[in-house]
Amino acid sequence: MQAAVWYAAKDLRVEQMPIPTINDPHEVKVKVAACGICGSDLHEYAAGPIFIPVDKPHPISGEQAPIIMGHEFAGEVVEVGDKVTRVKVGDRVAIEPILSPHQNGAYQMERYNLTPLLGFHGLSGGGGGFSEFTVMGEHMVHKLPDDLSFEQGALVEPAAVALHAVRQSSLKAGDSAAVFGAGPIGLMTIEALKAAGAAQIYAVEVAPSRKAKAEALGAIVVDPQQEDAVAKLQTLSNGGVDVAFEVTGIPAVLNQSLHTTHEGGEVVVVSIWEGEASFQPNDLVIKERTMKGIIAYRHVYPAVMALMQRGYFRAEDMVTQRIPLADIVEEGFEALLSDKAQVKIIVTP
């Protein structure tokens, strides 16, 4: 089968690989139908490794680089182990790619995304969605409702990040929020905020196409290249927003998001970082603000799919390009690095 294999930063190769086999009675083989390129994938391609194990095998997958990439995907079940009960052959599924201790087809930790052994199928070995077939434990598959497409299924993973971020925040119905960065996760955070009942949603973005998408989703857009974003948001929100979501991984933006909140406000850091960032702790202390981070998601896939059935996180709002696996380097990763008009690129094997 064809698969996109990461060897090192800027070294991703589409190669012929063996079709994986089921080796555990609780495993499921999936024929991949659609896989999105994630911001985490882009970080690994541009400046990795971050999650990709290179010096020793990942303790759960048992693999290290080179590894098959792709963790935002959906497909069809084509084979199941003898003890699988969650799905059957022919089921359409969205994949929850978290690698966390598991046993007998279930995660062992309640907060399984916080394990010290955290990894991701498609980032930490064990196979991935940038391939024709892949095998994972049944605890990682969720049946897709009949009215959701495979492409919509590939968006469940990034939507889960956004929904988890909003759920972990202090935001209440009627509150105000600012989202810094209107890429895929930022746009989906806007959607999650709408679903949570935010009364005012602001988006800070510089790319024209992403500004347009944020505005179309109902956000009030501020361009930091045209005006002082902090001052503008303080004015628009009458003294600061209740919660700011940082979704860029840019150090200066972390400080902007902090100063955009009012006294007692909150900053939620969603992005994965390539390097360090600094801020003045007094900006937290004197204003009694809080700052928290989130990683991935837990127990939200069913809720995401239910919201999708109600019209949230629509593929037509997020997907800007569809490409074959053979073109993933130039038309996928390189396009995302060079063209900020792109939002979500969907790859089909």
Coordinates of C-alpha atoms in Angstrom, one line a residue:
M1 CA 0.0 0.0 0.0
Q2 CA 1.0 3.6 -0.3
A3 CA 1.8 5.6 2.8
A4 CA 3.4 8.9 3.7
V5 CA 6.4 8.2 5.9
W6 CA 8.2 10.8 8.1
Y7 CA 12.0 10.4 8.3
A8 CA 13.0 13.8 9.6
A9 CA 12.0 17.5 9.4
K10 CA 11.3 18.3 5.7
D11 CA 11.8 14.6 4.8
L12 CA 8.4 13.1 4.2
R13 CA 8.2 10.3 1.6
V14 CA 5.3 8.6 -0.1
E15 CA 6.4 5.0 -0.2
Q16 CA 5.1 1.4 -0.7
M17 CA 4.6 -0.2 2.7
P18 CA 3.2 -3.6 3.8
I19 CA -0.5 -3.7 4.6
P20 CA -0.7 -4.0 8.4
T21 CA -2.3 -7.0 10.0
I22 CA -4.4 -7.5 13.2
N23 CA -2.3 -9.0 16.0
D24 CA -4.6 -8.5 19.0
P25 CA -8.2 -9.7 19.4
H26 CA -9.3 -6.2 20.3
E27 CA -7.8 -4.6 17.1
V28 CA -9.6 -3.2 14.1
K29 CA -8.3 -2.7 10.5
V30 CA -9.6 0.4 8.8
K31 CA -9.5 1.3 5.1
V32 CA -8.8 5.0 5.2
A33 CA -11.2 7.2 3.3
A34 CA -10.1 10.7 4.3
C35 CA -7.4 12.2 6.4
G36 CA -6.7 15.9 7.3
I37 CA -3.4 17.6 7.6
C38 CA -3.2 18.9 11.1
G39 CA -1.2 21.9 12.5
S40 CA 0.7 19.3 14.6
D41 CA 1.6 17.4 11.4
L42 CA 2.9 20.7 10.0
H43 CA 5.0 21.4 13.0
E44 CA 6.5 17.9 12.7
Y45 CA 7.2 18.4 9.0
A46 CA 8.7 21.9 9.4
A47 CA 10.6 21.6 12.7
G48 CA 10.1 18.2 14.2
P49 CA 10.4 15.9 16.0
I50 CA 8.0 16.9 18.7
F51 CA 5.7 13.9 19.3
I52 CA 7.5 11.6 16.8
P53 CA 9.9 9.3 18.7
V54 CA 13.3 9.2 17.1
D55 CA 15.8 8.1 19.8
K56 CA 13.8 5.1 21.1
P57 CA 10.5 3.4 20.4
H58 CA 7.3 4.9 21.8
P59 CA 6.3 2.8 24.8
I60 CA 2.8 2.0 23.5
S61 CA 3.3 1.8 19.7
G62 CA 6.7 0.1 20.0
E63 CA 7.9 2.1 17.0
Q64 CA 10.2 5.0 16.3
A65 CA 11.0 7.1 13.2
P66 CA 10.5 6.5 10.3
I67 CA 6.8 6.4 11.0
I68 CA 3.6 6.7 9.0
M69 CA 1.9 10.1 9.6
G70 CA -1.8 11.1 9.7
H71 CA -4.0 11.2 12.8
E72 CA -7.2 13.1 11.6
F73 CA -9.0 10.4 9.7
A74 CA -12.1 8.3 9.0
G75 CA -12.6 5.2 7.1
E76 CA -14.4 1.8 6.8
V77 CA -13.8 -1.2 9.0
V78 CA -12.6 -4.1 6.9
E79 CA -11.5 -6.6 9.5
V80 CA -12.0 -7.0 13.3
G81 CA -10.3 -9.1 16.0
D82 CA -12.1 -12.0 17.7
K83 CA -13.0 -9.9 20.8
V84 CA -14.0 -6.7 19.2
T85 CA -17.5 -5.5 20.2
R86 CA -17.7 -1.8 19.4
V87 CA -17.8 -2.1 15.6
K88 CA -18.2 -4.7 12.9
V89 CA -16.9 -5.1 9.3
G90 CA -18.6 -2.4 7.1
D91 CA -19.0 0.2 9.8
R92 CA -17.9 3.7 9.0
V93 CA -15.7 5.1 11.7
A94 CA -13.9 8.2 13.0
I95 CA -10.6 7.5 14.7
E96 CA -9.6 8.9 18.1
P97 CA -5.9 8.5 17.7
I98 CA -4.7 8.9 21.3
L99 CA -2.1 6.4 22.4
S100 CA -2.6 5.8 26.2
P101 CA -2.5 2.7 28.4
H102 CA -5.4 0.4 27.5
Q103 CA -6.6 -3.1 28.2
N104 CA -9.4 -5.3 26.7
G105 CA -10.5 -2.6 24.3
A106 CA -10.7 0.3 26.7
Y107 CA -8.5 3.1 28.0
Q108 CA -7.4 2.5 31.5
M109 CA -7.2 6.1 32.7
E110 CA -10.3 8.4 33.2
R111 CA -8.2 11.3 31.9
Y112 CA -6.4 9.2 29.3
N113 CA -5.1 12.2 27.4
L114 CA -2.9 13.2 30.5
T115 CA -0.9 10.0 30.6
P116 CA 2.9 10.5 30.8
L117 CA 3.0 8.0 27.9
L118 CA 0.9 10.1 25.7
G119 CA 1.3 9.6 21.9
F120 CA -0.8 9.6 18.8
H121 CA -1.5 7.1 16.1
G122 CA 0.0 8.8 13.1
L123 CA 2.5 10.8 15.1
S124 CA 4.0 8.3 17.5
G125 CA 4.2 5.1 15.4
G126 CA 1.8 2.2 15.0
G127 CA 0.5 3.3 11.6
G128 CA -1.4 6.4 10.5
G129 CA -4.1 7.9 8.3
F130 CA -1.8 8.9 5.5
S131 CA -2.0 5.4 4.2
E132 CA -4.5 3.0 2.5
F133 CA -5.0 0.8 5.6
T134 CA -4.1 1.0 9.3
V135 CA -4.8 -1.0 12.4
M136 CA -5.7 0.3 15.9
G137 CA -7.4 -0.8 19.1
E138 CA -11.2 -0.8 19.2
H139 CA -11.1 1.8 21.9
M140 CA -9.9 4.2 19.3
V141 CA -12.8 3.9 16.9
H142 CA -16.2 5.6 16.9
K143 CA -19.1 4.8 14.6
L144 CA -20.0 7.6 12.3
P145 CA -23.7 8.5 12.1
D146 CA -25.1 7.7 8.7
D147 CA -25.7 11.4 7.8
L148 CA -22.0 12.3 8.3
S149 CA -19.6 11.9 5.4
F150 CA -16.1 10.4 5.7
E151 CA -14.7 13.9 5.1
Q152 CA -16.8 15.1 8.0
G153 CA -15.5 12.2 10.0
A154 CA -11.9 13.3 9.4
L155 CA -12.8 16.6 11.0
V156 CA -14.0 15.0 14.3
E157 CA -10.4 15.0 15.6
P158 CA -9.6 18.7 15.3
A159 CA -13.2 19.6 16.3
A160 CA -12.6 17.5 19.5
V161 CA -9.6 19.7 20.3
A162 CA -11.7 22.8 20.0
L163 CA -14.6 21.4 22.0
H164 CA -12.3 20.1 24.7
A165 CA -10.7 23.6 25.0
V166 CA -14.0 25.3 25.5
R167 CA -15.2 22.7 27.9
Q168 CA -12.1 23.0 30.0
S169 CA -12.4 26.8 30.1
S170 CA -14.4 28.8 32.6
L171 CA -16.6 30.2 29.8
K172 CA -20.4 30.3 30.5
A173 CA -23.3 31.1 28.3
G174 CA -23.4 34.8 27.6
D175 CA -19.7 35.4 28.1
S176 CA -17.3 37.0 25.7
A177 CA -14.3 35.2 24.1
A178 CA -11.4 36.0 21.8
V179 CA -9.7 33.5 19.6
F180 CA -6.2 34.3 18.5
G181 CA -5.5 32.5 15.2
A182 CA -8.2 31.5 12.7
G183 CA -6.7 28.4 11.3
P184 CA -8.6 25.1 11.5
I185 CA -8.5 24.8 15.3
G186 CA -9.2 28.5 15.7
L187 CA -12.2 28.3 13.4
M188 CA -13.5 25.2 15.1
T189 CA -13.0 27.0 18.5
I190 CA -15.3 29.7 17.2
E191 CA -17.9 27.0 16.4
A192 CA -17.5 25.4 19.8
L193 CA -17.9 28.8 21.5
K194 CA -21.1 29.3 19.6
A195 CA -22.4 25.9 20.7
A196 CA -21.5 26.8 24.3
G197 CA -23.5 30.0 24.2
A198 CA -20.8 32.7 24.0
A199 CA -22.5 36.0 23.4
Q200 CA -19.6 37.8 21.7
I201 CA -16.8 36.1 19.8
Y202 CA -13.8 38.0 18.5
A203 CA -11.1 36.5 16.2
V204 CA -7.6 37.9 15.7
E205 CA -6.1 36.9 12.3
V206 CA -4.0 38.4 9.5
A207 CA -4.7 36.1 6.5
P208 CA -7.5 37.5 4.4
S209 CA -9.1 34.2 3.6
R210 CA -9.1 33.1 7.2
K211 CA -10.5 36.5 8.3
A212 CA -13.3 36.0 5.9
K213 CA -14.0 32.5 7.2
A214 CA -14.0 33.6 10.8
E215 CA -16.4 36.5 10.0
A216 CA -18.7 34.1 8.1
L217 CA -18.8 31.9 11.2
G218 CA -20.0 34.9 13.2
A219 CA -16.9 36.3 14.8
I220 CA -15.9 40.0 14.9
V221 CA -12.5 40.0 13.3
V222 CA -9.5 42.2 14.3
D223 CA -6.4 42.3 12.1
P224 CA -3.2 43.0 14.3
Q225 CA -1.4 44.2 11.2
Q226 CA -3.9 47.1 10.8
E227 CA -4.5 48.1 14.4
D228 CA -3.5 47.4 18.0
A229 CA -5.3 44.2 18.6
V230 CA -5.2 44.4 22.4
A231 CA -6.5 48.0 22.5
K232 CA -9.2 47.2 19.9
L233 CA -10.5 44.1 21.8
Q234 CA -10.4 46.0 25.1
T235 CA -12.6 48.6 23.5
L236 CA -14.9 46.3 21.7
S237 CA -15.5 44.2 24.8
N238 CA -15.8 47.1 27.3
G239 CA -12.7 46.3 29.3
G240 CA -11.6 42.8 28.2
V241 CA -13.0 39.5 27.3
D242 CA -13.9 36.7 29.7
V243 CA -11.8 34.1 28.0
A244 CA -9.0 34.2 25.4
F245 CA -7.9 31.2 23.4
E246 CA -4.4 31.2 22.1
V247 CA -4.2 29.0 18.9
T248 CA -1.1 30.2 17.1
G249 CA 2.0 29.1 19.0
I250 CA 3.6 32.5 18.5
P251 CA 5.2 34.0 21.7
A252 CA 4.0 37.6 21.0
V253 CA 0.4 36.3 20.6
L254 CA 0.5 34.6 24.0
N255 CA 1.1 38.1 25.5
Q256 CA -1.6 39.6 23.4
S257 CA -4.1 37.0 24.5
L258 CA -3.2 37.6 28.1
H259 CA -3.7 41.3 28.0
T260 CA -7.0 41.0 26.1
T261 CA -8.7 39.5 29.1
H262 CA -10.2 41.6 31.9
E263 CA -9.4 41.4 35.6
G264 CA -10.0 37.8 36.7
G265 CA -10.2 36.6 33.1
E266 CA -8.7 33.4 31.7
V267 CA -6.3 32.4 28.9
V268 CA -6.5 28.9 27.4
V269 CA -3.4 27.8 25.5
V270 CA -4.4 25.4 22.8
S271 CA -1.5 25.4 20.4
I272 CA 1.6 23.1 20.3
W273 CA 4.8 25.1 20.5
E274 CA 8.1 24.7 18.6
G275 CA 10.0 26.8 21.2
E276 CA 9.8 28.8 24.4
A277 CA 7.6 31.8 25.2
S278 CA 7.8 34.3 28.0
F279 CA 5.4 36.6 29.8
Q280 CA 5.4 38.9 32.8
P281 CA 3.9 36.9 35.7
N282 CA 2.6 40.1 37.2
D283 CA 0.2 40.4 34.3
L284 CA -1.4 37.3 35.9
V285 CA -0.9 38.1 39.5
I286 CA -2.0 41.8 39.7
K287 CA -5.1 41.2 37.6
E288 CA -5.9 37.8 39.2
R289 CA -6.0 36.2 35.7
T290 CA -5.6 32.5 35.1
M291 CA -3.7 30.7 32.4
K292 CA -4.2 27.0 31.5
G293 CA -3.2 24.6 28.8
I294 CA -5.1 21.8 27.2
I295 CA -3.8 18.8 25.3
A296 CA -5.9 17.0 22.8
Y297 CA -9.3 15.8 24.2
R298 CA -11.1 13.1 26.1
H299 CA -14.6 11.7 26.1
V300 CA -15.8 14.3 23.5
Y301 CA -16.1 12.4 20.2
P302 CA -19.8 11.5 20.6
A303 CA -20.6 15.1 21.5
V304 CA -18.6 16.4 18.5
M305 CA -20.5 14.1 16.1
A306 CA -23.9 15.2 17.7
L307 CA -23.0 18.8 17.1
M308 CA -22.0 18.0 13.6
Q309 CA -25.4 16.6 13.0
R310 CA -26.8 20.0 14.2
G311 CA -24.7 21.9 11.6
Y312 CA -21.5 22.7 13.6
F313 CA -18.0 22.1 12.3
R314 CA -19.1 21.8 8.7
A315 CA -16.6 20.5 6.1
E316 CA -17.8 23.2 3.6
D317 CA -16.6 25.8 6.1
M318 CA -13.2 24.3 6.8
V319 CA -11.9 22.3 3.8
T320 CA -10.1 24.4 1.2
Q321 CA -8.4 21.7 -0.8
R322 CA -8.6 17.9 -1.5
I323 CA -5.6 16.1 -2.8
P324 CA -4.4 12.5 -3.4
L325 CA -1.9 10.9 -1.1
A326 CA 0.7 10.9 -3.9
D327 CA 0.8 14.8 -3.8
I328 CA 0.9 15.2 -0.1
V329 CA 4.3 16.9 0.1
E330 CA 4.0 19.6 -2.5
E331 CA 0.3 20.2 -2.6
G332 CA -0.2 19.5 1.1
F333 CA 2.5 20.3 3.5
E334 CA 4.4 22.8 1.3
A335 CA 1.2 24.5 0.3
L336 CA 0.2 25.0 4.0
L337 CA 3.6 26.5 4.8
S338 CA 3.5 28.9 1.9
D339 CA -0.2 29.7 1.3
K340 CA -2.1 31.1 4.3
A341 CA -5.3 30.9 2.2
Q342 CA -5.3 27.2 2.9
V343 CA -7.2 26.1 6.0
K344 CA -7.9 22.4 6.0
I345 CA -6.4 20.1 3.3
I346 CA -8.0 16.6 3.1
V347 CA -5.9 13.8 1.7
T348 CA -7.4 10.7 0.1
P349 CA -5.4 7.5 -0.4

